[in-house]
Short mmCIF file of C-alpha atoms in Angstrom, two decimals:
data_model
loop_
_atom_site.label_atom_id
_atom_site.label_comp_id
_atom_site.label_asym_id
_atom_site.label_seq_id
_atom_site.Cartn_x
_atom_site.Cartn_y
_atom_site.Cartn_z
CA UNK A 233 -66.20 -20.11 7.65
CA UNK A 234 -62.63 -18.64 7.18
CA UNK A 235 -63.82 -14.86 8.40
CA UNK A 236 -65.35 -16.61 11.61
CA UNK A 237 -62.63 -18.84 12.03
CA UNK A 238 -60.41 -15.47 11.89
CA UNK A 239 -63.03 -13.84 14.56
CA UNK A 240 -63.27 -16.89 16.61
CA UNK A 241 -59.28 -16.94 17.07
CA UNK A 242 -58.64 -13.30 17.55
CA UNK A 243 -60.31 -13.93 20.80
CA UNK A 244 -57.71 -16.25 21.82
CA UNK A 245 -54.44 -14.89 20.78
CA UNK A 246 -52.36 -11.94 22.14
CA UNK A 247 -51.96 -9.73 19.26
CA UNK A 248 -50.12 -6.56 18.22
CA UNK A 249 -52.13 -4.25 17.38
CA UNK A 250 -55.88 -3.63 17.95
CA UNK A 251 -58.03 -6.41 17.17
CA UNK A 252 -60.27 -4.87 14.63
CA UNK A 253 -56.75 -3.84 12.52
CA UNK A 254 -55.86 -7.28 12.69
CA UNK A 255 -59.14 -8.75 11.25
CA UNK A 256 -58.79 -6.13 8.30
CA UNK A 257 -54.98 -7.18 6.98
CA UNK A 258 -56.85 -10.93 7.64
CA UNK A 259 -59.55 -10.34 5.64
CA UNK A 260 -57.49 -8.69 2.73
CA UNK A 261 -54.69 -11.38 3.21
CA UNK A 262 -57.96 -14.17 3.04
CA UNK A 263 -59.31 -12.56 -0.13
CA UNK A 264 -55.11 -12.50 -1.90
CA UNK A 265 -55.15 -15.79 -0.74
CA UNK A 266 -58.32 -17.02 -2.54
CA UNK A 267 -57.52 -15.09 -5.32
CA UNK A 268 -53.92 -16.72 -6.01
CA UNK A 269 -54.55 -20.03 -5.74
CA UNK A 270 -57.70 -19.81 -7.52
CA UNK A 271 -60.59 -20.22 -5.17
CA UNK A 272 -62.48 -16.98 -6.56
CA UNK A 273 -61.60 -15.46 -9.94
CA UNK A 274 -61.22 -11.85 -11.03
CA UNK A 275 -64.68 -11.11 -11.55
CA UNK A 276 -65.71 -12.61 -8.34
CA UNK A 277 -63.24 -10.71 -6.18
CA UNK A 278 -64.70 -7.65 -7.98
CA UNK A 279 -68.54 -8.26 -6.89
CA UNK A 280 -67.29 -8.82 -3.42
CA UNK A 281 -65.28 -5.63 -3.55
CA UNK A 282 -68.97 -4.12 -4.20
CA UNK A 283 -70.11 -5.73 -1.45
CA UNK A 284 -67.66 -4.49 0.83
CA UNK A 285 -68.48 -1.05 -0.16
CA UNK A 286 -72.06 -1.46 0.25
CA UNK A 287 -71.81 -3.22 3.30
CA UNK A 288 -69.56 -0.54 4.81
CA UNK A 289 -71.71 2.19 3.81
CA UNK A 290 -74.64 0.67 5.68
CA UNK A 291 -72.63 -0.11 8.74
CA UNK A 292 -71.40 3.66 8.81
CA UNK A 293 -75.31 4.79 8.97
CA UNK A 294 -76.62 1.89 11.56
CA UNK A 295 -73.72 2.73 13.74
CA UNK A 296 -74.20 6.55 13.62
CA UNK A 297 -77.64 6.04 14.12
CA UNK A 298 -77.30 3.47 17.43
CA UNK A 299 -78.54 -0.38 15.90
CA UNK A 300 -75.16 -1.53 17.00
CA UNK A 301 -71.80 -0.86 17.86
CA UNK A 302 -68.26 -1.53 17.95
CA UNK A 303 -66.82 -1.07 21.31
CA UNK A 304 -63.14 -1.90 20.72
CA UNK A 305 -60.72 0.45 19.53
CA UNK A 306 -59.02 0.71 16.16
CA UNK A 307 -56.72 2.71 13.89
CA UNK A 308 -58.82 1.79 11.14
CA UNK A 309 -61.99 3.21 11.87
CA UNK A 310 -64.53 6.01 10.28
CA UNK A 311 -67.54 7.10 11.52
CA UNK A 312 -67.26 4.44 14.22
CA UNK A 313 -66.86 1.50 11.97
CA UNK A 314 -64.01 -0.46 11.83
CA UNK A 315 -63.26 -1.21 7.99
CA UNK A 316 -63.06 -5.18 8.27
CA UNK A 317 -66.66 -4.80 8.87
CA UNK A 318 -66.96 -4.76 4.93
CA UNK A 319 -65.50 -8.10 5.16
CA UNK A 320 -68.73 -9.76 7.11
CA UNK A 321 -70.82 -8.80 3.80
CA UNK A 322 -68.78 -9.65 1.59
CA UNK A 323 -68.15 -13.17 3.22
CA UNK A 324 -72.26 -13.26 2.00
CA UNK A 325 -71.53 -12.21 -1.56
CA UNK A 326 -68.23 -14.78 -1.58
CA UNK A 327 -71.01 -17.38 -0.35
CA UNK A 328 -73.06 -17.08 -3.38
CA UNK A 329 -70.66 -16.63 -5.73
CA UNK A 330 -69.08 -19.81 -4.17
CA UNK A 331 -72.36 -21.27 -4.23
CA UNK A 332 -73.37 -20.68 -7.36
CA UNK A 333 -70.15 -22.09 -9.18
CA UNK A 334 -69.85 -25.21 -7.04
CA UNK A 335 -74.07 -26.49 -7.50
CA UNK A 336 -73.85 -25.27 -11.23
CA UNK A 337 -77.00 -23.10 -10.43
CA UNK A 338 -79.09 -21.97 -12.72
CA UNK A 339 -82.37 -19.43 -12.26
CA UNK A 340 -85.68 -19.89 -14.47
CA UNK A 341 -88.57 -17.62 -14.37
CA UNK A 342 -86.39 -14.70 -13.14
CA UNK A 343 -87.76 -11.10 -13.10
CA UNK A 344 -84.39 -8.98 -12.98
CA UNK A 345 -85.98 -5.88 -12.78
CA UNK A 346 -88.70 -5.95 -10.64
CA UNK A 347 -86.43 -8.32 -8.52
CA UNK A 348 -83.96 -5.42 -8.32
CA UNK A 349 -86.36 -2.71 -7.89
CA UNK A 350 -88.11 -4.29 -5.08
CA UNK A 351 -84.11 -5.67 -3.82
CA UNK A 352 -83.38 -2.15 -4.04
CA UNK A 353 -86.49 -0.81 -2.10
CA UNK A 354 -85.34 -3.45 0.86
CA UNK A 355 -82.18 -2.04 1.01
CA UNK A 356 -83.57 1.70 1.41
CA UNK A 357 -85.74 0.39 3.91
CA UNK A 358 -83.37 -0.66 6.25
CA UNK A 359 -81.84 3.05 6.32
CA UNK A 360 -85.07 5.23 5.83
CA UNK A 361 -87.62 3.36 8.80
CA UNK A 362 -85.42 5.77 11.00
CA UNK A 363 -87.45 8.67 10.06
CA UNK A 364 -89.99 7.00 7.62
CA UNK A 365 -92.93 4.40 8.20
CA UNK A 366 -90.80 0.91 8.33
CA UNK A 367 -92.06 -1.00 5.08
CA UNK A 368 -90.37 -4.14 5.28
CA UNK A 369 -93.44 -6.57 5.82
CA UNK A 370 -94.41 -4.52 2.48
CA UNK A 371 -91.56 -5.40 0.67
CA UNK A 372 -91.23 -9.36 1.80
CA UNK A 373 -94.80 -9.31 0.25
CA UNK A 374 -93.74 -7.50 -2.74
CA UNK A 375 -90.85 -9.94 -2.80
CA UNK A 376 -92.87 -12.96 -2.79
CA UNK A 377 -94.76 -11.68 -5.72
CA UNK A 378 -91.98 -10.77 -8.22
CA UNK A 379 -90.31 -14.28 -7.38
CA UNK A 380 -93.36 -15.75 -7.72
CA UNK A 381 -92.21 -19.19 -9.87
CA UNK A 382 -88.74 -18.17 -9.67
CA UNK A 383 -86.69 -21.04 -8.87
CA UNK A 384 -83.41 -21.92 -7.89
CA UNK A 385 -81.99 -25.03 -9.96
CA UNK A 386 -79.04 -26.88 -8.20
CA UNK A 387 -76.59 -29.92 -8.77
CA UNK A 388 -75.97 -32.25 -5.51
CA UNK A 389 -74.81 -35.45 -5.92
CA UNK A 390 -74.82 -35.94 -9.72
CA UNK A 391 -78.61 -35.08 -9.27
CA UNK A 392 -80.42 -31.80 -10.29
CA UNK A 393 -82.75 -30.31 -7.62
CA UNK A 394 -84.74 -27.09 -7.43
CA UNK A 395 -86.25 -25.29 -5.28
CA UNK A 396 -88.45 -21.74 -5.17
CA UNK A 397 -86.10 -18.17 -4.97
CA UNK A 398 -87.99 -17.20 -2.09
CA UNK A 399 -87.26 -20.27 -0.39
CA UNK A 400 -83.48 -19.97 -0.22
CA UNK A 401 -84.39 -16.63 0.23
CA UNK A 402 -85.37 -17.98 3.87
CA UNK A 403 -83.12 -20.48 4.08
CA UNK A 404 -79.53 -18.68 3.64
CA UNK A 405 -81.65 -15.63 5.99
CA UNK A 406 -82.48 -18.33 8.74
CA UNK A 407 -77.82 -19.62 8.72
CA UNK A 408 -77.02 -15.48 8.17
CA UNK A 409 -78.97 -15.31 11.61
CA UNK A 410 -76.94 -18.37 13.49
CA UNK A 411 -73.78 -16.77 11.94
CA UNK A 412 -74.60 -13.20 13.01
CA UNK A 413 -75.31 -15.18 16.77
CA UNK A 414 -71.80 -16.91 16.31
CA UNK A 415 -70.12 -13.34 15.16
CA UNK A 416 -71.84 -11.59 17.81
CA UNK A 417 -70.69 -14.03 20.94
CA UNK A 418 -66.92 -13.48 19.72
CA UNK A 419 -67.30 -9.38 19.28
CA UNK A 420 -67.41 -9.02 15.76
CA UNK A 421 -70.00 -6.27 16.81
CA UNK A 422 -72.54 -6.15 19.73
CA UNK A 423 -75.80 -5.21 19.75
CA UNK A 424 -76.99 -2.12 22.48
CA UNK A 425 -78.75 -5.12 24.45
CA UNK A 426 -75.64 -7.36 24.14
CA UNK A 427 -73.50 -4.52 25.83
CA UNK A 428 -73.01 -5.83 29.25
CA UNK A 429 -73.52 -9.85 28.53
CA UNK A 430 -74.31 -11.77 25.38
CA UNK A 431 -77.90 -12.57 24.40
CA UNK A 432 -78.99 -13.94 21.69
CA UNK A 433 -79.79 -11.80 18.44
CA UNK A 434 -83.47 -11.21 18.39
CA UNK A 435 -85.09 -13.58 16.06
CA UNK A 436 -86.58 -10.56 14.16
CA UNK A 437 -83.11 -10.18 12.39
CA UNK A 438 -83.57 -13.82 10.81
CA UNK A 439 -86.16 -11.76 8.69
CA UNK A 440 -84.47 -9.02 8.14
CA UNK A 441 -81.67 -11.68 6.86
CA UNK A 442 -84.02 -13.29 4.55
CA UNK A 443 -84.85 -9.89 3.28
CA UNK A 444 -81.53 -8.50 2.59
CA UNK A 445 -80.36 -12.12 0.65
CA UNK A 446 -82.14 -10.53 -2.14
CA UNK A 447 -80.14 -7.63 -2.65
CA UNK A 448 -76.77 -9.94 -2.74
CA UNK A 449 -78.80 -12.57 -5.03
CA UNK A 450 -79.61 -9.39 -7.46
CA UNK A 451 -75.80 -7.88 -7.46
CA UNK A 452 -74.55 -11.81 -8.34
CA UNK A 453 -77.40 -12.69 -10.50
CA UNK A 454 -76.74 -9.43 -12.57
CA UNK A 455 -73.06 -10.52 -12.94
CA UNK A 456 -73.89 -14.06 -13.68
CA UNK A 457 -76.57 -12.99 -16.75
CA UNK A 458 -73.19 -10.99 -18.38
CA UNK A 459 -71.60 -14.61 -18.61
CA UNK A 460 -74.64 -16.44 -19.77
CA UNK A 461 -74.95 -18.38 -16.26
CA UNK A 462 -78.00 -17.13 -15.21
CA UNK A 463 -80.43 -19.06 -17.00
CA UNK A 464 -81.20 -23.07 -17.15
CA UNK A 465 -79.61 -24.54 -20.01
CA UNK A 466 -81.30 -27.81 -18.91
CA UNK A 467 -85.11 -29.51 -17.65
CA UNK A 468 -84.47 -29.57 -14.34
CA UNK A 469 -86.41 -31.12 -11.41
CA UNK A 470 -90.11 -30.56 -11.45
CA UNK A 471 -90.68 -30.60 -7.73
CA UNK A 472 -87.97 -29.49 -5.23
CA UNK A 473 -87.50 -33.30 -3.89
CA UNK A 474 -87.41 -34.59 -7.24
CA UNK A 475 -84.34 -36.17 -8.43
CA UNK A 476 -83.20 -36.52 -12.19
CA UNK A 477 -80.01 -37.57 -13.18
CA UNK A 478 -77.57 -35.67 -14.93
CA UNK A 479 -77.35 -35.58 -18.63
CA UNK A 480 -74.00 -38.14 -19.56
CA UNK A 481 -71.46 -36.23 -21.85
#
């Protein structure tokens, strides 16, 4: 919500130097900020470093390659892409990270490396169906199988829910996809049909959404199993609407 309350009010305000600079010292002042007053440790600002990096190295081959563009100029560009643009993937891995400290959650029944292998096959995917056969509907199949009884176990309310991997899978996908519309209409990018006038993004990329979740849930998942808070340290809910109360200590 911060980065998009950053994008929403660069739109509005005179500023200095080119926009895209501007949302870059944001973004780095953002993450001090969080930092400092304790928001996101050490460890987390490091896995969202990573996904800066990654992030920025698939922006630099969509871009060259035409998926979408960046109109506006910018002292801090390469290859076409401005370098806050890191910041709108790591704003995903801050989300889990955020996410997974603040509902305590826990994974049981978690494959890590067929998980990863398949994460990391989805990730390829998106770069190689330029010149290769486009696999994805493969890989959401081969992504339903390795997180087959995978599920996600979460505290709201004093209450312990869960829920199956490949459901909030879908579910963080479908709010990536009203986010990207949101980042979109205030020119955080534009897509080659959204050029001349915004239009909605196609609902296709809601899938594509749901699809690259995995490969953030891996990178945090792999960094949460190093701390021993990967794993359910408690029976949780049977059934996703099921409610049991927490243990009293």
């Amino acid at each position: 919500m911060t980065l998009f309350a950053g994008l929403a009010a660069s739109t509005l305000v005179d500023l200095p130097i080119p926009r895209y600079d501007a949302l870059l010292l944001y973004g780095l002042l953002v993450s001090l900020l969080f930092w400092l007053t304790g928001l996101e440790t050490t460890g987390e600002i490091a896995v969202i470093g990573v996904f800066h990096l990654i992030g920025l190295a698939f922006e630099l081959v969509k871009v060259h390659l035409g998926s979408w563009a960046y109109p506006e100029p910018a002292l801090t560009k390469l290859g076409g892409v401005p370098l806050y643009s890191g910041f709108l993937y790591a704003a995903v891995g801050s989300y889990v990270c955020w996410g997974w400290r603040l509902f305590d959650l826990r994974v049981s029944n978690y494959r890590p490396l067929a998980i990863g292998l398949v994460s990391a096959g989805i990730y390829a995917n998106f770069i190689t169906h330029h010149w290769l056969p486009d696999l994805r509907w493969l890989l959401a199949a081969a992504l339903l199988v390795v997180t087959w009884g995978a599920h996600v176990h979460f505290t709201v309310g004093g209450h312990r829910y869960r829920m199956p991997l490949a459901l909030s899978f879908v579910l963080i996908g479908f709010f990536l996809w009203v986010a990207e519309n949101v980042a979109t209409y205030f020119g955080a990018w534009r897509y080659p049909y959204q050029l001349e006038v915004w239009r909605l993004v196609h609902p296709s990329k809601f899938g594509a959404w749901a699809l690259l979740v995995s490969v953030s849930f891996v990178l945090v998942a792999g960094w949460k199993s190093r701390h021993g808070q990967l794993r359910p340290t408690t029976v949780d809910a049977p059934k996703m609407d099921r409610r049991d109360p927490l243990p009293q200590t």
